[in-house]
Short mmCIF file of C-alpha atoms in Angstrom, two decimals:
data_model
loop_
_atom_site.label_atom_id
_atom_site.label_comp_id
_atom_site.label_asym_id
_atom_site.label_seq_id
_atom_site.Cartn_x
_atom_site.Cartn_y
_atom_site.Cartn_z
CA MET M 1 15.25 13.08 8.46
CA ARG M 2 17.40 15.81 6.54
CA THR M 3 14.69 16.14 3.88
CA LEU M 4 11.01 16.78 6.77
CA ARG M 5 13.90 19.32 8.71
CA ARG M 6 13.94 21.25 5.27
CA GLN M 7 10.77 20.84 4.56
CA LEU M 8 9.42 22.35 7.76
CA GLU M 9 12.06 25.77 7.54
CA ALA M 10 10.33 26.66 5.15
CA ASP M 11 7.68 27.63 7.40
CA HIS M 12 10.02 28.06 10.97
CA PRO M 13 13.76 29.02 9.67
CA ASP M 14 14.54 28.91 13.84
CA LEU M 15 12.37 24.88 13.91
CA LEU M 16 14.65 23.44 17.43
CA VAL M 17 15.77 19.32 16.49
CA PHE M 18 16.67 17.19 19.33
CA HIS M 19 17.45 14.12 19.44
CA ALA M 20 17.42 11.57 23.03
CA GLY M 21 20.08 9.54 22.95
CA ASP M 22 21.17 5.32 21.45
CA PHE M 23 23.29 6.62 18.52
CA LEU M 24 27.15 6.40 19.26
CA TYR M 25 25.96 2.47 19.92
CA PRO M 26 25.38 -0.08 19.60
CA SER M 27 26.31 -1.02 15.87
CA LEU M 28 27.55 -2.61 13.80
CA LEU M 29 29.67 0.40 12.05
CA SER M 30 30.88 1.64 15.34
CA ARG M 31 32.22 -1.76 16.55
CA LEU M 32 35.10 0.04 14.13
CA TYR M 33 34.74 4.18 14.77
CA HIS M 34 33.14 3.94 17.79
CA GLY M 35 30.07 6.37 16.61
CA GLU M 36 32.38 8.38 14.20
CA GLN M 37 29.63 7.67 11.47
CA MET M 38 26.53 8.56 13.02
CA VAL M 39 28.31 12.02 13.59
CA ASP M 40 30.00 13.11 10.25
CA VAL M 41 25.62 12.09 9.24
CA LEU M 42 24.17 14.54 12.36
CA ASN M 43 26.60 17.62 11.63
CA LEU M 44 24.60 16.74 7.81
CA LEU M 45 21.25 17.73 9.33
CA ASP M 46 21.42 20.86 8.42
CA GLY M 47 23.05 20.99 5.73
CA ASP M 48 26.05 22.38 5.74
CA ALA M 49 28.76 20.14 6.24
CA GLN M 50 31.35 22.30 7.87
CA ALA M 51 28.98 25.07 10.06
CA PHE M 52 27.96 24.86 13.60
CA ASP M 53 23.82 24.13 14.00
CA PRO M 54 22.89 26.12 16.43
CA HIS M 55 19.23 24.68 16.06
CA PHE M 56 20.20 21.23 16.90
CA PHE M 57 20.59 19.42 20.24
CA ILE M 58 20.63 15.68 21.74
CA THR M 59 21.51 13.96 24.85
CA PHE M 60 23.03 10.93 25.98
CA GLY M 61 21.70 7.51 25.63
CA ASN M 62 23.18 4.48 28.19
CA HIS M 63 24.27 3.71 24.42
CA GLU M 64 26.26 6.42 24.71
CA LEU M 65 28.59 5.30 27.40
CA ASP M 66 29.07 1.60 26.23
CA ALA M 67 32.62 1.74 25.47
CA ALA M 68 34.32 1.22 28.80
CA GLY M 69 37.70 2.64 30.83
CA ASP M 70 40.43 5.70 29.67
CA GLU M 71 39.72 4.41 26.03
CA GLY M 72 35.74 5.20 26.04
CA ALA M 73 36.39 8.64 27.26
CA THR M 74 38.79 9.26 24.54
CA GLN M 75 36.26 7.72 22.46
CA LEU M 76 33.48 9.81 23.35
CA ASP M 77 35.75 13.57 24.33
CA GLN M 78 36.18 12.76 20.29
CA ARG M 79 32.73 12.53 19.22
CA LEU M 80 31.77 15.90 20.95
CA ALA M 81 34.62 17.47 19.86
CA GLN M 82 33.91 16.93 16.85
CA SER M 83 30.32 17.61 16.70
CA GLN M 84 28.81 20.78 14.82
CA PHE M 85 25.93 20.75 17.57
CA ARG M 86 24.88 20.87 21.63
CA TRP M 87 25.29 18.02 23.90
CA ILE M 88 23.00 18.30 26.35
CA THR M 89 23.66 16.42 30.49
CA SER M 90 22.08 17.69 33.38
CA ASN M 91 22.21 14.87 35.21
CA LEU M 92 25.20 13.61 34.27
CA HIS M 93 29.21 14.25 36.03
CA PHE M 94 32.20 13.70 34.38
CA GLN M 95 35.13 12.54 36.42
CA GLU M 96 37.52 15.16 36.01
CA GLY M 97 41.31 13.99 33.73
CA GLY M 98 44.02 13.24 35.83
CA LYS M 99 47.74 13.75 34.71
CA ASP M 100 46.65 10.05 32.72
CA SER M 101 43.21 9.47 32.42
CA PRO M 102 41.07 11.30 29.25
CA GLU M 103 38.87 14.21 30.25
CA ILE M 104 35.22 14.60 28.89
CA ALA M 105 34.80 18.37 28.69
CA ASP M 106 33.92 20.72 25.97
CA PRO M 107 32.25 24.14 25.07
CA ARG M 108 29.43 21.88 22.68
CA LEU M 109 28.66 19.94 26.73
CA THR M 110 26.25 21.73 28.30
CA ASP M 111 23.81 21.77 31.27
CA HIS M 112 21.40 23.34 30.28
CA VAL M 113 19.85 25.93 26.75
CA LEU M 114 18.24 28.90 26.74
CA THR M 115 17.40 29.85 22.58
CA GLU M 116 14.10 31.48 20.74
CA ALA M 117 12.36 29.77 18.52
CA GLY M 118 9.37 32.24 16.90
CA GLY M 119 9.67 34.19 19.83
CA VAL M 120 9.57 32.19 22.39
CA ARG M 121 11.68 31.96 24.66
CA VAL M 122 12.79 28.43 25.14
CA GLY M 123 14.55 26.47 27.96
CA ILE M 124 15.98 22.59 27.09
CA PHE M 125 17.77 20.29 30.79
CA ALA M 126 17.97 16.49 30.01
CA VAL M 127 18.83 12.94 31.82
CA THR M 128 19.87 10.28 30.92
CA LEU M 129 18.85 7.03 33.22
CA ASP M 130 21.91 5.12 35.50
CA ASN M 131 21.65 1.89 34.01
CA GLN M 132 25.22 2.10 32.39
CA GLN M 133 28.05 4.17 34.94
CA PRO M 134 31.43 3.41 33.06
CA SER M 135 34.65 4.85 35.55
CA TYR M 136 35.00 8.05 33.73
CA VAL M 137 31.08 9.02 34.93
CA ARG M 138 31.67 10.19 38.47
CA ALA M 139 28.10 10.97 38.45
CA ILE M 140 24.69 10.29 38.14
CA ASP M 141 21.60 12.58 39.79
CA ASP M 142 17.98 11.26 40.20
CA PRO M 143 15.91 12.71 36.86
CA ILE M 144 12.93 14.19 38.91
CA GLU M 145 15.48 16.24 41.64
CA THR M 146 17.55 16.69 39.12
CA ALA M 147 14.46 17.98 36.40
CA ARG M 148 12.76 20.86 38.81
CA ARG M 149 16.20 22.32 39.57
CA TYR M 150 16.27 22.93 35.82
CA THR M 151 12.94 23.48 35.60
CA ALA M 152 12.94 26.66 38.19
CA LEU M 153 16.50 27.78 37.01
CA LEU M 154 14.94 28.77 32.86
CA ARG M 155 12.09 29.95 34.35
CA GLY M 156 13.73 32.44 36.69
CA ARG M 157 15.40 33.21 33.63
CA GLY M 158 12.84 33.57 31.22
CA ALA M 159 11.45 30.84 29.34
CA GLU M 160 8.11 31.09 27.99
CA VAL M 161 9.19 26.96 27.34
CA VAL M 162 10.82 24.16 29.14
CA ILE M 163 10.69 21.39 27.48
CA GLY M 164 12.78 17.78 29.44
CA LEU M 165 14.79 16.06 26.58
CA THR M 166 15.61 13.24 28.14
CA HIS M 167 16.50 9.15 27.75
CA LEU M 168 14.71 7.17 30.41
CA GLU M 169 11.63 4.87 31.02
CA LEU M 170 8.43 5.61 29.60
CA GLU M 171 6.90 4.95 33.02
CA GLU M 172 9.55 7.80 34.73
CA ASP M 173 9.09 9.98 32.72
CA LEU M 174 5.18 9.51 33.52
CA LEU M 175 6.12 9.55 37.08
CA LEU M 176 8.65 12.66 36.23
CA LEU M 177 5.59 14.72 35.37
CA GLU M 178 3.21 13.38 37.18
CA THR M 179 5.29 14.26 40.42
CA LEU M 180 6.14 17.98 39.46
CA ARG M 181 3.26 18.90 37.40
CA GLU M 182 3.33 22.49 37.45
CA ASP M 183 6.77 22.71 39.01
CA GLY M 184 8.17 19.94 36.40
CA PRO M 185 8.58 20.92 31.57
CA ASP M 186 6.17 21.84 29.53
CA LEU M 187 6.44 18.37 27.54
CA ILE M 188 8.82 16.06 27.57
CA LEU M 189 10.93 14.97 24.13
CA GLY M 190 12.15 11.23 24.83
CA GLY M 191 14.02 8.11 24.03
CA HIS M 192 14.77 4.63 25.60
CA GLU M 193 11.69 2.93 23.80
CA HIS M 194 12.81 1.62 20.58
CA ASP M 195 8.72 2.57 19.84
CA ARG M 196 6.72 5.72 18.80
CA GLN M 197 4.98 6.28 22.32
CA ARG M 198 2.89 9.70 22.69
CA GLN M 199 1.15 9.48 26.94
CA GLN M 200 -0.09 12.63 28.97
CA ALA M 201 0.72 12.65 32.90
CA GLY M 202 0.56 15.69 35.41
CA GLY M 203 -1.46 17.19 31.93
CA ARG M 204 1.69 17.40 29.85
CA TRP M 205 2.87 15.24 27.61
CA VAL M 206 5.87 12.74 26.68
CA PHE M 207 6.29 12.10 22.61
CA LYS M 208 9.47 9.54 21.57
CA ALA M 209 9.50 8.79 18.06
CA ASP M 210 10.13 5.31 16.66
CA ALA M 211 14.31 3.79 16.63
CA ASP M 212 15.83 3.68 13.37
CA ALA M 213 14.51 6.75 11.82
CA VAL M 214 11.55 4.80 11.44
CA SER M 215 9.99 8.25 12.32
CA ALA M 216 9.75 11.67 13.85
CA VAL M 217 8.13 13.84 16.19
CA VAL M 218 6.69 16.75 15.27
CA ALA M 219 5.67 18.96 17.59
CA THR M 220 3.73 22.44 17.12
CA LEU M 221 4.29 24.96 21.40
CA THR M 222 1.64 28.15 21.52
CA VAL M 223 2.14 30.34 24.30
CA GLY M 224 -1.44 31.71 25.12
CA PRO M 225 -1.23 35.21 26.56
CA GLU M 226 -1.61 34.35 30.16
CA GLY M 227 1.30 32.06 29.58
CA GLY M 228 -0.41 28.66 29.18
CA VAL M 229 1.16 26.41 27.03
CA THR M 230 -0.79 24.13 24.38
CA VAL M 231 1.16 21.36 22.62
CA ASP M 232 -0.10 20.06 19.03
CA GLN M 233 1.87 16.36 17.73
CA ARG M 234 1.73 15.08 15.04
CA PHE M 235 4.19 11.29 13.73
CA GLU M 236 6.46 11.68 9.98
CA ASP M 237 6.76 8.01 9.10
CA LEU M 238 9.89 8.27 7.33
CA MET M 239 10.09 4.78 4.73
CA GLY M 240 10.97 5.07 1.53
CA ASP M 241 10.99 7.60 -0.29
CA GLU M 242 9.03 10.17 1.35
CA PRO M 243 10.03 12.38 2.09
CA PRO M 244 12.77 11.44 -0.96
CA PRO M 245 16.53 10.93 1.18
CA ASP M 246 18.66 14.34 1.30
CA PRO M 247 21.79 13.78 -1.38
CA LEU M 248 24.12 14.94 0.19
CA VAL M 249 23.41 13.04 3.52
CA SER M 250 22.54 9.47 1.52
CA GLN M 251 26.31 10.50 -0.15
CA HIS M 252 28.15 10.28 3.55
CA ALA M 253 25.91 7.22 4.63
CA ASP M 254 26.56 5.18 1.52
CA ALA M 255 29.97 6.08 1.24
CA TRP M 256 30.98 4.95 5.61
CA ILE M 257 29.16 1.59 3.75
CA ARG M 258 31.64 1.26 1.39
CA ARG M 259 33.96 2.01 3.89
CA HIS M 260 32.81 -0.12 5.76
CA GLU M 261 32.48 -3.09 4.49
CA GLN M 262 36.57 -3.36 2.59
CA GLU M 263 37.60 -2.92 6.55
CA PHE M 264 35.99 -5.38 8.28
CA CYS M 265 36.62 -7.51 5.45
CA THR M 266 40.17 -6.86 5.54
CA ALA M 267 40.33 -6.70 9.29
CA ALA M 268 39.05 -10.06 9.24
CA GLY M 269 41.48 -11.71 6.09
CA LEU M 270 37.81 -12.02 3.64
CA PRO M 271 37.52 -11.75 0.69
CA SER M 272 36.00 -8.46 -0.31
CA GLY M 273 31.79 -8.15 0.16
CA CYS M 274 32.29 -10.00 2.53
CA LEU M 275 29.28 -8.63 4.65
CA GLY M 276 27.08 -9.85 1.63
CA ARG M 277 28.20 -13.35 1.17
CA THR M 278 26.19 -16.00 2.49
CA LEU M 279 25.48 -18.04 4.97
CA GLY M 280 23.01 -20.04 4.93
CA THR M 281 19.78 -20.05 4.13
CA THR M 282 16.93 -19.87 6.54
CA GLN M 283 13.51 -22.17 5.26
CA THR M 284 11.20 -20.76 7.69
CA ARG M 285 10.27 -16.36 9.16
CA LEU M 286 12.86 -15.51 10.96
CA VAL M 287 11.38 -13.51 13.02
CA GLY M 288 14.11 -10.19 15.00
CA GLU M 289 11.92 -7.43 14.58
CA GLU M 290 12.34 -5.54 18.32
CA LEU M 291 9.08 -5.31 18.69
CA ALA M 292 7.98 -9.23 18.12
CA ILE M 293 11.89 -10.53 20.17
CA ARG M 294 11.41 -8.66 23.23
CA SER M 295 7.17 -9.42 23.68
CA ARG M 296 6.92 -12.92 22.50
CA GLU M 297 8.90 -15.72 21.91
CA THR M 298 10.01 -16.55 18.22
CA SER M 299 11.54 -18.45 15.73
CA LEU M 300 15.24 -17.12 15.75
CA GLY M 301 15.30 -15.89 19.81
CA ASN M 302 14.59 -19.76 19.94
CA TRP M 303 17.10 -20.76 17.15
CA VAL M 304 19.60 -18.24 19.05
CA ALA M 305 18.45 -19.45 22.40
CA ASP M 306 19.14 -23.33 20.87
CA GLN M 307 22.23 -22.34 19.60
CA LEU M 308 23.37 -21.01 23.11
CA ARG M 309 22.38 -23.93 24.44
CA ALA M 310 23.87 -26.45 22.23
CA GLU M 311 27.22 -24.04 23.46
CA LEU M 312 27.52 -25.84 27.05
CA GLN M 313 26.15 -28.73 25.80
CA SER M 314 29.10 -31.61 27.17
CA GLU M 315 29.52 -34.28 24.20
CA GLY M 316 29.97 -37.66 25.88
CA ALA M 317 28.98 -36.40 29.37
CA PRO M 318 25.23 -35.51 28.20
CA ASP M 319 24.94 -35.24 32.58
CA GLN M 320 27.04 -32.26 33.22
CA GLY M 321 25.99 -29.57 30.00
CA ALA M 322 23.33 -27.01 29.70
CA GLN M 323 19.26 -27.84 30.54
CA VAL M 324 18.50 -24.83 29.49
CA ALA M 325 19.39 -21.33 27.72
CA VAL M 326 18.20 -18.28 28.14
CA ILE M 327 19.12 -15.06 26.28
CA ASN M 328 18.31 -10.98 27.21
CA SER M 329 16.61 -10.20 23.91
CA GLY M 330 18.41 -7.31 24.18
CA GLY M 331 21.31 -8.22 22.77
CA LEU M 332 20.12 -8.97 19.13
CA ARG M 333 19.89 -6.79 17.66
CA LEU M 334 18.97 -6.76 13.57
CA ASN M 335 15.88 -5.34 14.46
CA ARG M 336 13.93 -6.55 10.50
CA ASP M 337 12.27 -10.30 9.80
CA LEU M 338 14.63 -12.35 7.04
CA PRO M 339 12.05 -13.88 4.86
CA ALA M 340 11.34 -18.00 4.66
CA GLY M 341 13.46 -19.23 1.77
CA SER M 342 15.84 -16.29 1.77
CA PRO M 343 19.86 -15.87 2.54
CA VAL M 344 21.42 -15.64 5.80
CA SER M 345 24.43 -12.93 4.63
CA ARG M 346 27.49 -12.28 7.05
CA ARG M 347 25.81 -8.94 7.94
CA ASP M 348 22.48 -10.21 8.81
CA LEU M 349 24.56 -12.06 11.79
CA GLU M 350 27.04 -9.35 12.28
CA GLU M 351 24.25 -7.32 13.09
CA LEU M 352 21.90 -10.19 14.83
CA PHE M 353 25.12 -10.23 17.72
CA ALA M 354 26.20 -6.36 17.04
CA PHE M 355 27.50 -7.41 21.82
CA PRO M 356 30.65 -9.42 22.55
CA ASN M 357 28.39 -12.36 23.26
CA PRO M 358 31.26 -14.56 25.21
CA THR M 359 28.68 -17.77 27.15
CA VAL M 360 28.57 -19.10 30.57
CA LEU M 361 26.83 -22.39 32.88
CA LEU M 362 25.18 -21.33 35.53
CA GLN M 363 24.14 -23.70 38.67
CA ILE M 364 20.52 -22.38 39.65
CA ASP M 365 17.98 -23.33 41.20
CA VAL M 366 14.37 -23.15 39.82
CA LYS M 367 14.00 -20.93 42.25
CA THR M 368 16.32 -18.22 41.35
CA LEU M 369 15.25 -19.20 37.45
CA GLU M 370 11.62 -18.34 38.35
CA LYS M 371 13.70 -14.47 39.69
CA MET M 372 14.58 -14.96 36.31
CA LEU M 373 11.33 -15.60 34.03
CA GLN M 374 9.66 -12.63 37.38
CA ARG M 375 11.28 -10.45 35.42
CA SER M 376 11.48 -11.23 31.78
CA VAL M 377 7.31 -10.84 31.70
CA GLU M 378 7.55 -7.41 33.76
CA GLN M 379 9.71 -6.61 31.44
CA ARG M 380 7.63 -7.40 27.69
CA GLY M 381 8.46 -5.49 24.95
CA GLU M 382 11.93 -4.17 26.83
CA GLY M 383 15.25 -5.74 25.98
CA ALA M 384 15.12 -7.84 29.45
CA TRP M 385 12.86 -10.01 27.59
CA LEU M 386 14.16 -13.03 27.98
CA GLN M 387 14.19 -15.99 24.79
CA VAL M 388 14.90 -19.30 26.67
CA SER M 389 15.51 -22.64 24.92
CA GLY M 390 14.74 -26.31 27.34
CA LEU M 391 12.21 -24.65 28.83
CA ALA M 392 8.32 -23.98 28.96
CA PHE M 393 6.01 -21.64 30.74
CA ARG M 394 3.19 -19.70 31.00
CA TYR M 395 2.42 -16.58 32.13
CA ASP M 396 -0.48 -13.48 33.41
CA PRO M 397 0.47 -10.77 31.49
CA ASP M 398 -1.98 -8.47 33.50
CA ARG M 399 -0.76 -9.72 36.66
CA GLN M 400 2.88 -9.82 35.25
CA ARG M 401 2.82 -14.12 37.06
CA VAL M 402 5.10 -16.82 35.31
CA LEU M 403 3.58 -20.35 36.12
CA ASP M 404 3.27 -24.41 35.03
CA LEU M 405 7.57 -23.71 34.36
CA THR M 406 8.56 -26.63 32.62
CA LEU M 407 11.76 -27.96 31.43
CA LEU M 408 11.82 -29.94 27.85
CA ALA M 409 13.88 -32.71 28.79
CA PRO M 410 15.20 -35.71 26.18
CA GLU M 411 12.39 -38.02 27.65
CA GLY M 412 9.68 -35.03 27.66
CA PRO M 413 8.20 -31.86 29.46
CA ARG M 414 7.85 -32.14 32.65
CA PRO M 415 6.96 -29.72 36.19
CA LEU M 416 9.98 -27.86 37.56
CA GLU M 417 10.05 -28.98 41.43
CA PRO M 418 11.21 -25.99 43.70
CA GLY M 419 14.31 -27.33 44.81
CA GLU M 420 15.31 -28.85 41.61
CA VAL M 421 18.72 -27.55 40.65
CA LEU M 422 19.57 -27.07 37.04
CA ARG M 423 22.30 -26.13 34.90
CA VAL M 424 21.10 -22.57 32.71
CA ALA M 425 23.62 -21.56 29.61
CA THR M 426 23.20 -17.85 29.37
CA VAL M 427 25.91 -14.90 27.98
CA ASN M 428 28.18 -13.24 30.22
CA PHE M 429 26.47 -10.18 30.42
CA LEU M 430 23.52 -11.88 32.20
CA ALA M 431 26.24 -13.22 34.51
CA ASP M 432 29.19 -10.72 35.08
CA PRO M 433 28.24 -7.82 37.21
CA ALA M 434 31.15 -6.59 36.08
CA ILE M 435 30.18 -5.56 33.08
CA GLY M 436 26.96 -3.93 33.28
CA ASP M 437 23.79 -3.29 34.88
CA GLN M 438 22.56 -7.62 33.92
CA ASP M 439 19.77 -5.81 32.89
CA GLY M 440 18.39 -6.11 36.21
CA TYR M 441 19.50 -10.19 36.70
CA THR M 442 21.11 -9.05 39.45
CA MET M 443 19.98 -12.60 41.32
CA LEU M 444 23.58 -14.15 39.03
CA GLY M 445 26.40 -14.29 39.48
CA LEU M 446 29.84 -15.28 38.82
CA HIS M 447 29.44 -17.51 41.71
CA GLN M 448 27.07 -19.68 40.08
CA ARG M 449 29.69 -20.40 37.63
CA LEU M 450 30.15 -24.12 36.26
CA ALA M 451 32.51 -23.89 33.28
CA ARG M 452 32.74 -21.23 30.39
CA GLY M 453 32.15 -21.26 26.85
CA GLY M 454 32.75 -19.84 23.57
CA SER M 455 31.28 -17.14 21.29
CA LEU M 456 27.99 -17.27 20.77
CA GLU M 457 27.99 -15.89 17.37
CA LYS M 458 30.76 -18.69 16.21
CA ARG M 459 28.04 -21.30 17.48
CA ALA M 460 26.07 -19.93 15.15
CA LEU M 461 27.79 -19.27 11.59
CA LYS M 462 28.50 -23.40 12.09
CA ALA M 463 25.22 -23.54 12.82
CA LEU M 464 24.66 -22.28 9.47
CA GLN M 465 27.21 -23.36 8.14
CA ALA M 466 26.00 -27.38 8.52
CA ALA M 467 22.78 -26.81 7.48
CA GLY M 468 23.81 -26.88 3.54
CA THR M 469 20.58 -25.63 1.09
CA GLU M 470 18.93 -27.17 3.29
CA GLY M 471 19.07 -24.34 5.73
CA ILE M 472 17.79 -23.44 9.34
CA ALA M 473 14.13 -24.63 9.83
CA PRO M 474 13.22 -23.24 13.60
CA THR M 475 9.39 -22.43 14.58
CA VAL M 476 8.00 -21.63 17.56
CA GLU M 477 6.79 -24.00 19.26
CA GLY M 478 4.91 -23.08 23.04
CA ARG M 479 8.16 -22.37 24.84
CA ILE M 480 6.67 -18.96 26.49
CA CYS M 481 3.20 -18.61 26.85
CA ALA M 482 0.73 -15.68 27.64
CA VAL M 483 -2.61 -17.45 29.61
CA ASP M 484 -4.56 -15.47 27.21
CA ALA M 485 -2.89 -16.37 24.13
CA PRO M 486 -4.11 -19.17 21.43
CA GLY M 487 -1.85 -21.74 20.04
CA PRO M 488 0.81 -24.45 21.69
CA CYS M 489 2.37 -24.48 24.39
CA LEU M 490 4.79 -27.27 26.15
CA ALA M 491 4.50 -26.32 30.00
CA VAL M 492 2.25 -28.78 31.87
CA ALA M 493 1.14 -27.87 34.53
CA SER M 494 2.45 -29.89 38.28
CA PRO M 495 0.04 -32.71 38.55
#
C-alpha cells in the first residue's frame, strides 16, 4: 500500500487515501496489542513515522468497537491519540466521560472534513452500521439521513465533490445512493464486505477493495465545467512483490510479528517459536478462504462444526448430548486454505479462532432451526452463513428457501418432523444477546440453554493431536446442498 501510494503521488502529490474500517480487531496480534500494531504501521503510509498525515482518512468499522466496557473505551481513545491521521464518523456518538469512566475525545476525531485535492474542494463524511454498540457508544444515527444531512452541509460549505466513507452492507450503500440521488454523495468508498465490489445506484458508484490489503481501489474524480462529477476506477492488486513492499513498512511489520510471537509464547508458558510449532497434519485440503467458507459447505467448516458437536456430547449418555451443531462462519478467521499433506501449526489454529469461543448446548424446535438456516442462506457470502454438523438440507439460492431438513442420525439420515425438539451445540455469541448482535440469530437465547461446554479451540487442538501422524481428513459430504449445484447431498425429502 505504501509503495502504491508513493507511485501515485508522483503524479498526484495531494492524493487522498481512505480506509473504511475493521482494522483494530479482530486479529491474533490485536488480542495482545488492541490494534496498536495496526496504527503504528498505518502511520507509515506517508513514509514518515513522525509527521501527521493530512491526506489519510479512516472511519470506524463494527470491529473497531469489539472491545467492551471502560477498558474498550480506554483502548480506543489510546488508538486515536496514537494516530497520525484523521478519524471521521458522522453517525457514531460516544458517551461523555464521567468521573470514573474514560471519554473518547481527540482532535483527530471529527464528524466531517473539507479538504482540497487537485484544485478541487472535497467534502468527506463517514457512517458505520449499527450492529455493534458497546456501552461507550451513546447512539448510532440512521446512515441514510446522516448522509443526506452531511452532503447538504458540505456542499453548503463549498464542496465540489462529496465522498461518503462508509462501513455498511453493500445493500445499504446502494439503498443510500438510490434514495438520496443528487442529495447524496458523488461516490461511496466502502468497507464491511471482504471482497472487491463495484456497483452503481442512483447514477453514483460504490467501490470496495478486498480485505487484508489484497487490493486497493484507485478512483479518479473529474469535475466538469458545469459541476458534474465523472468517476474512473480500477483495482490494483497488491500481492507478492508487485508493487515491491516498502522497506520501512516491512521492517515495522516484521518487528511486530517477532515481538508478538515472543510475548505470546511466554504468556502461554510455551517454548520460543511456539506459534510455528506443528500441532497436527491434514490429509485433505482444509478450505478456509473467506469467500468459500461464507458461502458453501467446506472441509474446514465441517471439521470445526464436528468438533463443536463433539464438545457438547455426553460420554455414556448419547441421548443427552448434541445432535446437531451450527457455527457462524464469521467466527472462523483463517481466510486461507491449508493444502492436503500440510502441517497445521499453532498459528493456524490461533488465527482460525480469533474470538473467544465458549460453547453452549441449546434445546430448540425444528421451526426455530429452520428459521436459523433460512437466515443463513439469506446471508450467503456473509459471516452469518452457518457451517453445520449432524444436519443436512437443500436450499434454493434464487428463492432463498430451505428444503429437506434432515437429521444425520447414527442410524442414518431421516427427515426432521415439524414438532420435533433438538439438542443443538453452538457458540455463546449466537446464543447470548448480551455479547453482541448474534449475527442476527435473535431466535436464539439463553432461555434455551441446557448446558455449558468448554472451549472450541481447545477441543480442536485435542482433535489435531489425537489424529497423530495420520492427520485429520475432513471432506465435503453434502451437508449443505444448493438445488442447482452438482455433487453429493445427504438431505432426504419427507415421505
